């Protein structure tokens, strides 16, 4: 239970030799004999003073075999400041591989403002992430990171690919599969050598068991689990409903990643799912830019119409493909964007990736406007507007210890978490991956699908040898005791609205889910908060879930009145039989820019 005092010291973990075997599925709803909750002592946090507080809780390395020792989990919370306290909310900000303690210490006051000062907001670094064990590492230095990834750089290499809807470009792209295959095999071997047996103990099943144990230890054994999972965190929440359906309290799945497909379908076989909303996101951006042309200066280049603006974007990307000279990026290029005004230094892939980053959050829309103005001016040989200054947030966050490139990028715990959950390979090859990527570009996402090999974790799993000791392999048909709130953005550039719709449908959660359709651009509801979303959330956590519309469509539809460019386009407000309300956008949590954006390579 809760106690006051100084936080426990972190314990180091000696990594054993590696042995990669699959032991079982995580269908049990018990904590495998660990009946006694931990004795939790709270103390100060390293990066934030009071009222924030932190602690370390030890959990079994292997929940099925506690003789293998323990690992530390680092926890941070902002306690309720108002009495009587109504409850608590655990958060997972996604990734996989994003540190929850950083999330809470960076955005705790905003989170508490949203759900109420009479709630604790709390999170932890999931196993393998940040300061929690087991330690998963890959690159120790910026140089090691660059040397590895620069295998794909240079004239005539993968980095010079372009529009995969053009047959000659697609043929060149597919010709690079063997080089990428060799790189993924090398990556797997290096990761195994570096981390050994630890790779099989960071799967999502273990993360869910850790969450339930933390709730038992901090808020009382057997307490309902209140949880808000964002992006990959939504998969943690879905796993929770299947592993511990009788422990589910107030659970929100936001920016939904399809956790059932993650667990039961080979990753590359549904890679087209990644791109079902991103083209919608870019289209909506052009609509907002055209509507707010007095603010969005790039609109003038496209005759202030969505179609004209999209045409100019295509001109920029197609030109970059034709003129890129293959120059590998430097650390500064990765952190701040190429400093040169020479347009031959900007690759098609870098520009497309940066556009996707700009669609994450409306705080970055004006930065995206400036990027387009700058690139068009460079390619045209004309001076850019003095207001069109590149924003480093489009490329990477502020430097963090122990190098310029952030530790959560260098460590690559996200690979171990993501791939270890997936089913055993069924003969898929890297050539299959490249062929499927071309198919996705030609049928689903002409602008963004080409990012798959270097921008999607699923590209490595068929050559990844480690699998978690526990995996959730059965269909997700269990219904939790309490209703789940599922939120999906129609213009989400990372997790498509269709994923939220499927998870909330009769195929999975059914009548025990309420689907909120948020008609906006950005990743998760945190990318563009609104009064509508806030009101739905507040009612839900107070016990007043939205009424079930009785079908697999949305139960609540939220729209926005304002964007970063002014009034929202009239086309964004459609009709629905469900409850429809609107809201004013407010400032997004800062971590979704500083961490999510910086982690734009290999993130969910």
Coordinates of C-alpha atoms in Angstrom, one line a residue:
X1 CA 0.0 0.0 0.0
X2 CA 1.0 3.6 -0.1
X3 CA 3.8 4.8 2.2
X4 CA 5.8 7.9 2.5
X5 CA 9.5 8.1 2.4
X6 CA 12.5 7.9 0.2
X7 CA 12.4 6.1 -3.1
X8 CA 14.1 2.7 -3.4
X9 CA 17.5 2.6 -5.0
X10 CA 17.7 1.1 -8.5
X11 CA 19.2 -2.4 -8.7
X12 CA 21.5 -3.5 -11.5
X13 CA 20.6 -6.7 -13.3
X14 CA 23.2 -9.2 -14.5
X15 CA 22.1 -10.4 -17.9
X16 CA 22.2 -14.1 -18.4
X17 CA 23.3 -15.9 -21.6
X18 CA 20.7 -16.0 -24.3
X19 CA 18.3 -18.9 -25.0
X20 CA 15.3 -18.1 -27.1
X21 CA 12.3 -20.4 -26.6
X22 CA 8.6 -19.9 -26.5
X23 CA 7.1 -21.1 -23.3
X24 CA 3.4 -20.3 -23.3
X25 CA 0.5 -17.9 -23.8
X26 CA -0.6 -15.3 -21.4
X27 CA -4.2 -16.3 -20.9
X28 CA -4.1 -16.7 -17.1
X29 CA -5.6 -14.0 -14.9
X30 CA -3.4 -14.6 -11.9
X31 CA 0.0 -13.3 -11.1
X32 CA 1.6 -16.8 -11.0
X33 CA 2.0 -17.1 -7.2
X34 CA 3.1 -13.5 -6.5
X35 CA 0.2 -13.0 -4.1
X36 CA 1.8 -10.4 -1.8
X37 CA 1.8 -6.8 -3.2
X38 CA 5.1 -4.9 -2.9
X39 CA 5.7 -2.4 0.0
X40 CA 5.9 0.9 -1.9
X41 CA 7.8 3.8 -0.5
X42 CA 7.6 7.2 -2.3
X43 CA 10.3 9.8 -2.6
X44 CA 11.5 12.6 -4.8
X45 CA 12.0 12.5 -8.6
X46 CA 15.2 13.2 -10.4
X47 CA 13.9 15.8 -12.8
X48 CA 10.8 17.3 -11.0
X49 CA 10.4 18.5 -7.5
X50 CA 7.3 18.2 -5.3
X51 CA 4.4 17.5 -5.6
X52 CA 5.7 14.9 -8.1
X53 CA 6.9 11.7 -6.5
X54 CA 8.8 8.6 -7.7
X55 CA 9.5 5.1 -6.5
X56 CA 11.0 1.8 -7.7
X57 CA 9.1 -1.4 -7.4
X58 CA 10.6 -4.8 -8.0
X59 CA 8.8 -7.4 -10.1
X60 CA 9.7 -10.9 -11.3
X61 CA 11.9 -11.0 -14.4
X62 CA 9.8 -14.0 -15.5
X63 CA 6.2 -14.0 -14.1
X64 CA 6.1 -17.8 -14.8
X65 CA 9.3 -18.6 -13.0
X66 CA 10.1 -16.2 -10.2
X67 CA 13.3 -18.1 -9.4
X68 CA 14.9 -16.1 -12.2
X69 CA 15.1 -13.0 -10.0
X70 CA 13.6 -9.6 -10.1
X71 CA 13.9 -6.4 -12.1
X72 CA 13.2 -2.8 -11.1
X73 CA 10.3 -0.8 -12.5
X74 CA 10.5 3.0 -12.0
X75 CA 7.2 4.8 -11.3
X76 CA 6.3 8.5 -11.2
X77 CA 3.0 10.2 -10.3
X78 CA 1.5 13.5 -9.6
X79 CA -0.8 12.9 -6.6
X80 CA -4.3 14.4 -6.4
X81 CA -4.2 17.9 -4.9
X82 CA -7.9 17.9 -4.1
X83 CA -9.8 15.9 -1.5
X84 CA -11.5 13.6 -1.3
X85 CA -9.5 11.8 -4.0
X86 CA -11.7 10.1 -6.6
X87 CA -9.2 7.8 -8.0
X88 CA -6.1 7.3 -10.1
X89 CA -5.3 6.9 -13.8
X90 CA -2.3 4.9 -15.1
X91 CA -0.9 6.0 -18.5
X92 CA 1.2 4.4 -21.1
X93 CA 2.3 6.9 -23.8
X94 CA 3.1 4.3 -26.4
X95 CA 6.1 3.6 -28.6
X96 CA 6.6 0.9 -27.8
X97 CA 9.6 2.1 -25.8
X98 CA 8.5 5.5 -24.5
X99 CA 9.3 6.2 -20.9
X100 CA 6.2 6.8 -18.8
X101 CA 8.0 8.5 -16.0
X102 CA 9.2 11.2 -18.5
X103 CA 5.6 11.5 -19.8
X104 CA 4.2 12.1 -16.3
X105 CA 6.9 14.5 -15.2
X106 CA 6.5 16.5 -18.5
X107 CA 2.8 16.6 -18.8
X108 CA 1.3 15.6 -15.4
X109 CA -0.3 19.0 -14.7
X110 CA -2.0 18.9 -18.1
X111 CA -3.2 15.4 -17.6
X112 CA -4.6 16.2 -14.2
X113 CA -6.2 19.3 -15.5
X114 CA -8.1 17.1 -18.0
X115 CA -9.4 14.5 -15.6
X116 CA -9.5 16.5 -12.4
X117 CA -7.3 17.5 -9.5
X118 CA -8.9 14.8 -7.4
X119 CA -7.2 12.1 -9.4
X120 CA -3.7 10.8 -9.3
X121 CA -2.0 10.6 -12.7
X122 CA 0.7 7.9 -12.7
X123 CA 2.9 6.0 -15.1
X124 CA 6.0 3.8 -15.2
X125 CA 8.9 3.0 -17.5
X126 CA 7.8 -0.4 -18.9
X127 CA 10.2 -3.2 -18.6
X128 CA 13.2 -2.7 -20.9
X129 CA 12.6 1.0 -21.2
X130 CA 14.3 4.0 -19.6
X131 CA 15.4 3.2 -16.0
X132 CA 13.4 0.0 -15.7
X133 CA 15.0 -3.4 -16.1
X134 CA 16.1 -5.5 -17.9
X135 CA 18.4 -3.1 -19.6
X136 CA 18.0 -3.3 -23.4
X137 CA 20.7 -1.5 -25.4
X138 CA 21.8 -1.4 -29.0
X139 CA 23.9 1.6 -29.8
X140 CA 26.2 3.3 -27.3
X141 CA 27.1 6.3 -29.4
X142 CA 25.8 8.5 -32.2
X143 CA 28.6 7.2 -34.5
X144 CA 27.5 3.6 -34.0
X145 CA 23.9 4.5 -34.8
X146 CA 24.9 6.5 -38.0
X147 CA 27.4 3.9 -39.2
X148 CA 24.7 1.2 -39.0
X149 CA 21.9 3.1 -40.7
X150 CA 24.2 4.7 -43.3
X151 CA 24.4 1.3 -44.9
X152 CA 21.2 2.4 -46.7
X153 CA 22.6 5.8 -47.7
X154 CA 24.6 6.9 -50.8
X155 CA 24.1 7.2 -54.5
X156 CA 22.2 4.2 -56.0
X157 CA 21.2 2.9 -52.6
X158 CA 17.9 2.4 -50.8
X159 CA 17.8 6.1 -49.7
X160 CA 17.5 7.2 -53.3
X161 CA 14.1 5.5 -53.8
X162 CA 11.1 7.5 -54.9
X163 CA 7.5 7.2 -56.0
X164 CA 6.5 3.6 -55.9
X165 CA 3.5 4.2 -58.2
X166 CA 6.0 4.6 -61.0
X167 CA 7.1 1.2 -62.3
X168 CA 10.8 2.0 -62.8
X169 CA 11.0 3.4 -59.3
X170 CA 9.2 0.4 -57.9
X171 CA 11.6 -2.0 -59.7
X172 CA 14.6 -0.1 -58.3
X173 CA 13.0 -0.2 -54.8
X174 CA 12.5 -4.0 -55.0
X175 CA 16.0 -4.5 -56.1
X176 CA 17.2 -3.2 -52.7
X177 CA 15.5 -6.0 -50.8
X178 CA 18.6 -8.2 -50.5
X179 CA 20.7 -5.4 -49.0
X180 CA 18.0 -4.6 -46.5
X181 CA 17.6 -8.3 -45.6
X182 CA 21.3 -8.5 -44.8
X183 CA 21.0 -5.5 -42.6
X184 CA 18.1 -6.8 -40.6
X185 CA 19.9 -10.1 -40.0
X186 CA 23.0 -8.2 -38.8
X187 CA 20.7 -6.1 -36.6
X188 CA 19.2 -9.2 -35.0
X189 CA 22.6 -10.8 -34.4
X190 CA 24.0 -7.6 -32.9
X191 CA 21.0 -7.2 -30.6
X192 CA 21.2 -10.8 -29.4
X193 CA 24.9 -10.4 -28.7
X194 CA 24.3 -7.2 -26.8
X195 CA 21.3 -8.2 -24.7
X196 CA 21.1 -12.0 -24.6
X197 CA 18.2 -13.7 -22.7
X198 CA 16.7 -10.3 -21.7
X199 CA 15.0 -9.9 -25.0
X200 CA 12.4 -12.5 -24.2
X201 CA 11.2 -10.8 -21.0
X202 CA 9.9 -7.5 -22.3
X203 CA 6.8 -8.6 -24.1
X204 CA 3.4 -7.0 -23.7
X205 CA 2.0 -9.8 -21.6
X206 CA 4.6 -9.2 -18.9
X207 CA 4.0 -5.5 -19.1
X208 CA 0.3 -6.1 -18.4
X209 CA 1.2 -8.3 -15.4
X210 CA 3.5 -5.5 -14.2
X211 CA 0.7 -3.0 -14.4
X212 CA -1.7 -5.1 -12.4
X213 CA 0.9 -5.7 -9.8
X214 CA 1.6 -2.0 -9.5
X215 CA -2.1 -1.3 -9.0
X216 CA -2.2 -4.0 -6.3
X217 CA 0.9 -2.6 -4.6
X218 CA -0.1 1.1 -4.8
X219 CA -3.9 1.2 -4.6
X220 CA -4.8 -2.0 -2.9
X221 CA -4.8 -5.7 -3.8
X222 CA -7.7 -6.5 -6.2
X223 CA -8.5 -2.9 -7.1
X224 CA -9.9 -2.1 -10.5
X225 CA -7.2 -1.2 -13.0
X226 CA -7.7 2.3 -14.4
X227 CA -5.6 2.8 -17.5
X228 CA -5.2 5.2 -20.4
X229 CA -3.2 3.7 -23.3
X230 CA -2.1 5.8 -26.2
X231 CA -0.9 4.4 -29.5
X232 CA 1.0 1.1 -28.6
X233 CA -0.4 1.7 -25.1
X234 CA -3.8 0.9 -26.5
X235 CA -2.5 -2.6 -27.2
X236 CA -1.5 -2.9 -23.5
X237 CA -5.0 -1.9 -22.6
X238 CA -6.6 -4.4 -25.0
X239 CA -4.3 -7.1 -23.6
X240 CA -5.5 -6.1 -20.1
X241 CA -9.1 -6.7 -21.1
X242 CA -8.2 -10.2 -22.2
X243 CA -5.8 -11.3 -19.5
X244 CA -7.6 -9.7 -16.5
X245 CA -11.2 -9.0 -17.7
X246 CA -12.5 -8.9 -14.1
X247 CA -10.0 -6.3 -13.1
X248 CA -10.9 -3.7 -15.7
X249 CA -12.0 -0.4 -14.3
X250 CA -11.9 2.8 -16.3
X251 CA -9.9 2.0 -19.4
X252 CA -9.3 4.3 -22.4
X253 CA -7.8 3.1 -25.6
X254 CA -6.6 6.2 -27.6
X255 CA -4.9 6.4 -31.0
X256 CA -5.7 2.7 -31.3
X257 CA -3.2 0.2 -32.6
X258 CA -4.9 -3.1 -33.4
X259 CA -3.6 -5.3 -30.6
X260 CA -5.4 -8.5 -31.8
X261 CA -3.7 -8.4 -35.2
X262 CA -0.4 -7.5 -33.5
X263 CA -0.7 -10.8 -31.6
X264 CA -2.2 -13.1 -34.2
X265 CA -1.2 -12.0 -37.7
X266 CA 2.4 -11.9 -39.2
X267 CA 3.4 -8.3 -39.1
X268 CA 4.1 -7.7 -42.8
X269 CA 0.8 -9.3 -43.8
X270 CA -1.1 -6.2 -42.6
X271 CA 1.3 -3.4 -43.2
X272 CA -1.2 -1.6 -45.4
X273 CA -3.1 -0.9 -42.2
X274 CA -0.4 1.6 -41.2
X275 CA -1.4 3.9 -44.1
X276 CA -5.1 3.9 -44.2
X277 CA -5.4 7.2 -42.4
X278 CA -2.2 9.1 -43.3
X279 CA -3.4 10.0 -46.8
X280 CA -6.6 11.3 -45.2
X281 CA -4.4 13.3 -42.7
X282 CA -2.5 15.0 -45.5
X283 CA -5.7 15.7 -47.5
X284 CA -7.2 17.3 -44.4
X285 CA -4.1 19.4 -43.9
X286 CA -4.4 20.8 -47.4
X287 CA -8.1 21.6 -46.7
X288 CA -7.3 23.4 -43.5
X289 CA -4.4 25.2 -45.3
X290 CA -6.7 26.4 -48.1
X291 CA -9.4 27.5 -45.6
X292 CA -6.9 29.4 -43.5
X293 CA -4.8 30.7 -46.4
X294 CA -4.2 34.0 -44.6
X295 CA -2.2 32.0 -42.0
X296 CA -1.0 29.1 -44.1
X297 CA 1.3 30.9 -46.6
X298 CA 2.0 27.8 -48.7
X299 CA -1.7 27.9 -49.8
X300 CA -0.8 30.7 -52.3
X301 CA 1.6 28.3 -54.2
X302 CA -1.4 26.0 -54.8
X303 CA -3.9 28.7 -55.8
X304 CA -5.5 28.4 -52.3
X305 CA -7.3 25.2 -53.1
X306 CA -6.7 21.7 -51.5
X307 CA -6.1 20.2 -54.9
X308 CA -3.6 22.9 -55.9
X309 CA -1.8 22.6 -52.6
X310 CA -1.6 18.8 -52.9
X311 CA -0.2 19.2 -56.4
X312 CA 2.6 21.4 -55.2
X313 CA 3.5 18.9 -52.5
X314 CA 3.7 16.2 -55.1
X315 CA 5.9 18.5 -57.2
X316 CA 8.3 18.9 -54.2
X317 CA 8.5 15.2 -53.4
X318 CA 8.9 14.1 -57.1
X319 CA 11.6 16.8 -57.6
X320 CA 13.5 15.6 -54.6
X321 CA 13.6 12.1 -56.0
X322 CA 15.0 13.3 -59.3
X323 CA 17.7 15.6 -57.9
X324 CA 18.8 13.9 -54.6
X325 CA 22.6 13.1 -54.8
X326 CA 22.6 10.4 -52.1
X327 CA 24.5 12.3 -49.5
X328 CA 24.2 10.5 -46.1
X329 CA 22.8 12.5 -43.2
X330 CA 24.9 13.8 -40.3
X331 CA 23.8 13.9 -36.7
X332 CA 22.8 17.5 -37.1
X333 CA 20.8 16.6 -40.1
X334 CA 18.8 14.1 -38.1
X335 CA 18.3 16.5 -35.2
X336 CA 17.6 19.7 -37.0
X337 CA 17.2 19.0 -40.7
X338 CA 19.8 19.6 -43.4
X339 CA 21.2 23.1 -42.8
X340 CA 22.1 23.5 -46.5
X341 CA 20.0 25.4 -49.0
X342 CA 21.1 22.9 -51.6
X343 CA 18.0 20.9 -52.6
X344 CA 20.0 18.0 -53.8
X345 CA 20.8 17.1 -50.1
X346 CA 17.1 16.4 -49.3
X347 CA 16.0 12.9 -50.1
X348 CA 12.4 11.8 -51.0
X349 CA 12.4 9.6 -47.9
X350 CA 13.5 12.4 -45.6
X351 CA 10.9 14.8 -46.9
X352 CA 8.1 12.2 -46.7
X353 CA 9.1 11.2 -43.2
X354 CA 9.2 14.9 -42.1
X355 CA 5.7 15.5 -43.6
X356 CA 4.4 12.6 -41.6
X357 CA 6.0 14.0 -38.5
X358 CA 4.3 17.4 -39.1
X359 CA 0.9 15.7 -39.2
X360 CA 1.4 14.2 -35.7
X361 CA 0.2 17.3 -33.9
X362 CA -1.4 20.6 -34.9
X363 CA 1.3 22.5 -33.0
X364 CA 3.5 21.5 -35.9
X365 CA 1.2 22.6 -38.7
X366 CA 2.7 26.0 -39.2
X367 CA 6.2 24.3 -39.1
X368 CA 5.0 22.1 -41.9
X369 CA 3.8 25.1 -43.8
X370 CA 7.3 26.6 -43.4
X371 CA 8.9 23.4 -44.6
X372 CA 6.9 23.3 -47.8
X373 CA 7.7 27.0 -48.5
X374 CA 11.4 26.4 -47.9
X375 CA 11.6 23.3 -50.1
X376 CA 9.7 24.9 -52.9
X377 CA 11.9 28.0 -52.8
X378 CA 15.1 25.9 -52.7
X379 CA 14.0 23.7 -55.7
X380 CA 12.9 26.8 -57.6
X381 CA 16.1 28.7 -56.9
X382 CA 14.2 31.6 -55.2
X383 CA 14.6 33.1 -51.7
X384 CA 12.4 31.6 -49.1
X385 CA 10.1 33.8 -47.0
X386 CA 11.8 35.2 -43.9
X387 CA 9.0 33.6 -41.9
X388 CA 9.6 30.2 -43.4
X389 CA 12.2 29.0 -40.8
X390 CA 12.6 25.3 -40.3
X391 CA 11.5 23.9 -37.0
X392 CA 13.8 21.3 -35.5
X393 CA 10.8 19.7 -33.8
X394 CA 10.0 18.2 -37.2
X395 CA 13.2 16.2 -37.1
X396 CA 14.1 15.3 -33.5
X397 CA 13.6 16.4 -29.9
X398 CA 16.0 18.3 -27.7
X399 CA 19.3 16.3 -27.0
X400 CA 19.1 14.0 -24.0
X401 CA 21.7 12.0 -22.1
X402 CA 24.1 10.2 -23.2
X403 CA 24.5 11.6 -26.7
X404 CA 22.9 14.0 -29.1
X405 CA 20.6 11.3 -30.4
X406 CA 18.1 10.4 -27.6
X407 CA 18.7 7.3 -25.6
X408 CA 15.3 5.8 -26.4
X409 CA 16.3 5.9 -30.1
X410 CA 19.7 4.4 -29.5
X411 CA 18.6 1.6 -27.2
X412 CA 16.0 0.2 -29.6
X413 CA 14.0 -1.5 -26.8
X414 CA 11.0 -1.0 -29.1
X415 CA 12.2 -3.8 -31.4
X416 CA 12.5 -6.2 -28.6
X417 CA 9.0 -5.3 -27.3
X418 CA 7.2 -5.3 -30.6
X419 CA 8.8 -8.3 -32.4
X420 CA 8.8 -10.5 -29.3
X421 CA 5.0 -10.4 -29.2
X422 CA 4.4 -11.5 -32.7
X423 CA 3.7 -14.9 -34.0
X424 CA 6.6 -17.1 -35.3
X425 CA 7.6 -16.4 -38.9
X426 CA 5.7 -18.5 -41.5
X427 CA 8.3 -18.3 -44.2
X428 CA 7.9 -14.5 -44.9
X429 CA 11.0 -13.0 -46.6
X430 CA 12.3 -9.5 -47.0
X431 CA 11.5 -9.7 -50.7
X432 CA 7.9 -10.3 -49.7
X433 CA 8.1 -7.2 -47.5
X434 CA 9.3 -5.0 -50.4
X435 CA 6.7 -6.5 -52.8
X436 CA 3.9 -5.8 -50.2
X437 CA 5.2 -2.3 -49.7
X438 CA 4.9 -1.6 -53.4
X439 CA 1.4 -3.0 -53.4
X440 CA 0.4 -0.7 -50.5
X441 CA 1.9 2.3 -52.3
X442 CA -0.1 1.5 -55.5
X443 CA -3.4 0.7 -53.7
X444 CA -3.5 2.5 -50.4
X445 CA -0.9 5.2 -49.8
X446 CA 1.1 6.5 -52.8
X447 CA 2.8 9.2 -50.7
X448 CA 3.8 7.3 -47.6
X449 CA 3.9 3.5 -48.0
X450 CA 7.5 3.6 -49.2
X451 CA 8.5 4.5 -45.7
X452 CA 7.7 0.9 -44.5
X453 CA 11.2 -0.7 -44.4
X454 CA 12.9 2.0 -42.3
X455 CA 9.9 3.5 -40.6
X456 CA 8.0 0.4 -39.4
X457 CA 9.0 -2.1 -36.7
X458 CA 7.1 -4.8 -38.6
X459 CA 9.9 -4.7 -41.2
X460 CA 12.3 -6.5 -38.9
X461 CA 10.2 -9.2 -37.2
X462 CA 10.5 -12.0 -39.8
X463 CA 14.3 -12.0 -39.1
X464 CA 14.0 -11.4 -35.4
X465 CA 14.8 -14.6 -33.4
X466 CA 13.7 -13.7 -29.9
X467 CA 10.1 -14.3 -28.9
X468 CA 8.5 -13.5 -25.5
X469 CA 8.1 -16.2 -23.0
X470 CA 4.4 -15.3 -22.9
X471 CA 2.4 -14.3 -25.9
X472 CA -1.3 -13.8 -26.3
X473 CA -2.1 -16.1 -29.2
X474 CA -5.8 -16.8 -28.9
X475 CA -8.6 -14.7 -30.5
X476 CA -9.5 -11.7 -28.3
X477 CA -13.1 -12.4 -27.6
X478 CA -13.3 -11.9 -23.8
X479 CA -15.6 -9.1 -22.6
X480 CA -14.3 -7.0 -19.7
X481 CA -16.6 -6.4 -16.7
X482 CA -16.7 -2.6 -17.4
X483 CA -17.2 -0.6 -20.6
X484 CA -14.1 0.5 -22.4
X485 CA -13.8 3.9 -24.1
X486 CA -12.1 3.7 -27.5
X487 CA -11.0 6.9 -29.3
X488 CA -9.9 7.1 -32.9
X489 CA -8.9 10.1 -35.1
X490 CA -10.1 10.1 -38.7
X491 CA -6.9 11.7 -39.8
X492 CA -4.4 9.9 -37.6
X493 CA -1.1 9.5 -39.5
X494 CA 0.1 6.6 -37.4
X495 CA -2.9 4.5 -36.3
X496 CA -5.9 4.5 -38.6
X497 CA -9.4 5.1 -37.4
X498 CA -10.3 1.7 -38.8
X499 CA -8.2 0.1 -36.0
X500 CA -10.3 1.8 -33.3
X501 CA -13.5 0.9 -35.1
X502 CA -12.4 -2.8 -35.3
X503 CA -11.3 -3.1 -31.7
X504 CA -14.7 -1.5 -30.5
X505 CA -16.7 -3.7 -32.9
X506 CA -18.6 -6.9 -32.2
X507 CA -15.6 -8.8 -33.5
X508 CA -13.6 -7.9 -30.3
X509 CA -15.0 -5.8 -27.4
X510 CA -18.5 -5.3 -28.8
X511 CA -21.1 -4.0 -26.3
X512 CA -18.4 -3.5 -23.7
X513 CA -16.8 -0.7 -25.8
X514 CA -17.9 2.8 -26.7
X515 CA -16.4 4.2 -29.9
X516 CA -15.5 8.0 -30.1
X517 CA -14.8 9.2 -33.6
X518 CA -12.7 12.4 -33.5
X519 CA -12.8 14.1 -36.9
X520 CA -9.4 15.8 -36.8
X521 CA -5.8 15.3 -37.9
X522 CA -3.1 14.0 -35.5
X523 CA -2.0 11.0 -33.6
X524 CA -4.4 10.2 -30.7
X525 CA -6.8 12.7 -29.0
X526 CA -3.7 14.4 -27.4
X527 CA -2.8 15.8 -30.8
X528 CA -5.8 18.1 -30.8
X529 CA -7.7 18.2 -27.5
X530 CA -11.2 19.4 -27.6
X531 CA -14.0 20.3 -25.2
X532 CA -16.0 17.4 -26.8
X533 CA -13.3 14.8 -26.0
X534 CA -12.8 16.2 -22.5
X535 CA -16.5 16.1 -21.7
X536 CA -16.8 12.5 -22.9
X537 CA -13.8 11.5 -20.9
X538 CA -15.0 13.2 -17.7
X539 CA -18.4 11.6 -17.9
X540 CA -16.9 8.2 -18.6
X541 CA -14.5 8.2 -15.7
X542 CA -17.4 9.5 -13.5
X543 CA -19.4 6.4 -14.4
X544 CA -21.5 7.8 -17.3
X545 CA -20.3 6.0 -20.4
X546 CA -21.8 7.1 -23.8
X547 CA -24.9 5.3 -24.9
X548 CA -24.4 2.3 -27.1
X549 CA -25.6 3.2 -30.7
X550 CA -26.2 -0.5 -31.2
X551 CA -23.9 -1.1 -34.2
X552 CA -20.2 -1.1 -35.1
X553 CA -20.2 2.6 -36.0
X554 CA -19.3 5.5 -33.6
X555 CA -21.3 6.1 -30.4
X556 CA -20.0 9.6 -30.2
X557 CA -18.6 11.9 -32.9
X558 CA -16.5 14.9 -32.0
X559 CA -15.5 17.6 -34.5
X560 CA -13.4 20.7 -34.1
X561 CA -14.3 24.4 -34.8
X562 CA -10.7 25.6 -35.1
X563 CA -7.4 24.4 -36.5
X564 CA -3.9 25.9 -36.3
X565 CA -4.9 27.9 -39.5
X566 CA -8.2 29.3 -38.1
X567 CA -11.7 28.0 -38.7
X568 CA -12.0 24.4 -39.5
X569 CA -13.1 23.5 -43.1
X570 CA -16.8 23.1 -43.5
X571 CA -16.2 19.7 -45.1
X572 CA -15.0 18.3 -41.7
X573 CA -18.4 18.5 -40.2
X574 CA -20.5 15.6 -41.5
X575 CA -23.6 14.0 -40.4
X576 CA -24.0 11.1 -37.9
X577 CA -26.8 9.3 -36.1
X578 CA -24.7 9.3 -33.0
X579 CA -24.2 12.1 -30.6
X580 CA -22.2 14.8 -32.2
X581 CA -20.6 17.7 -30.4
X582 CA -17.7 20.1 -31.2
X583 CA -14.9 21.7 -29.3
X584 CA -12.1 24.2 -29.3
X585 CA -8.6 22.9 -29.8
X586 CA -6.3 23.3 -26.8
X587 CA -2.6 22.9 -26.4
X588 CA -1.4 19.3 -26.8
X589 CA 0.8 17.7 -24.2
X590 CA 4.3 18.7 -24.8
X591 CA 5.8 15.3 -24.7
X592 CA 3.9 14.2 -27.8
X593 CA 6.1 16.7 -29.6
X594 CA 9.4 16.3 -27.8
X595 CA 9.3 12.4 -27.6
X596 CA 6.8 11.1 -30.1
X597 CA 8.2 13.3 -32.8
X598 CA 11.8 12.5 -32.0
X599 CA 10.9 8.8 -32.1
X600 CA 9.5 9.1 -35.6
X601 CA 11.7 6.3 -36.9
X602 CA 10.1 3.0 -35.7
X603 CA 7.2 4.2 -33.6
X604 CA 3.6 3.2 -33.2

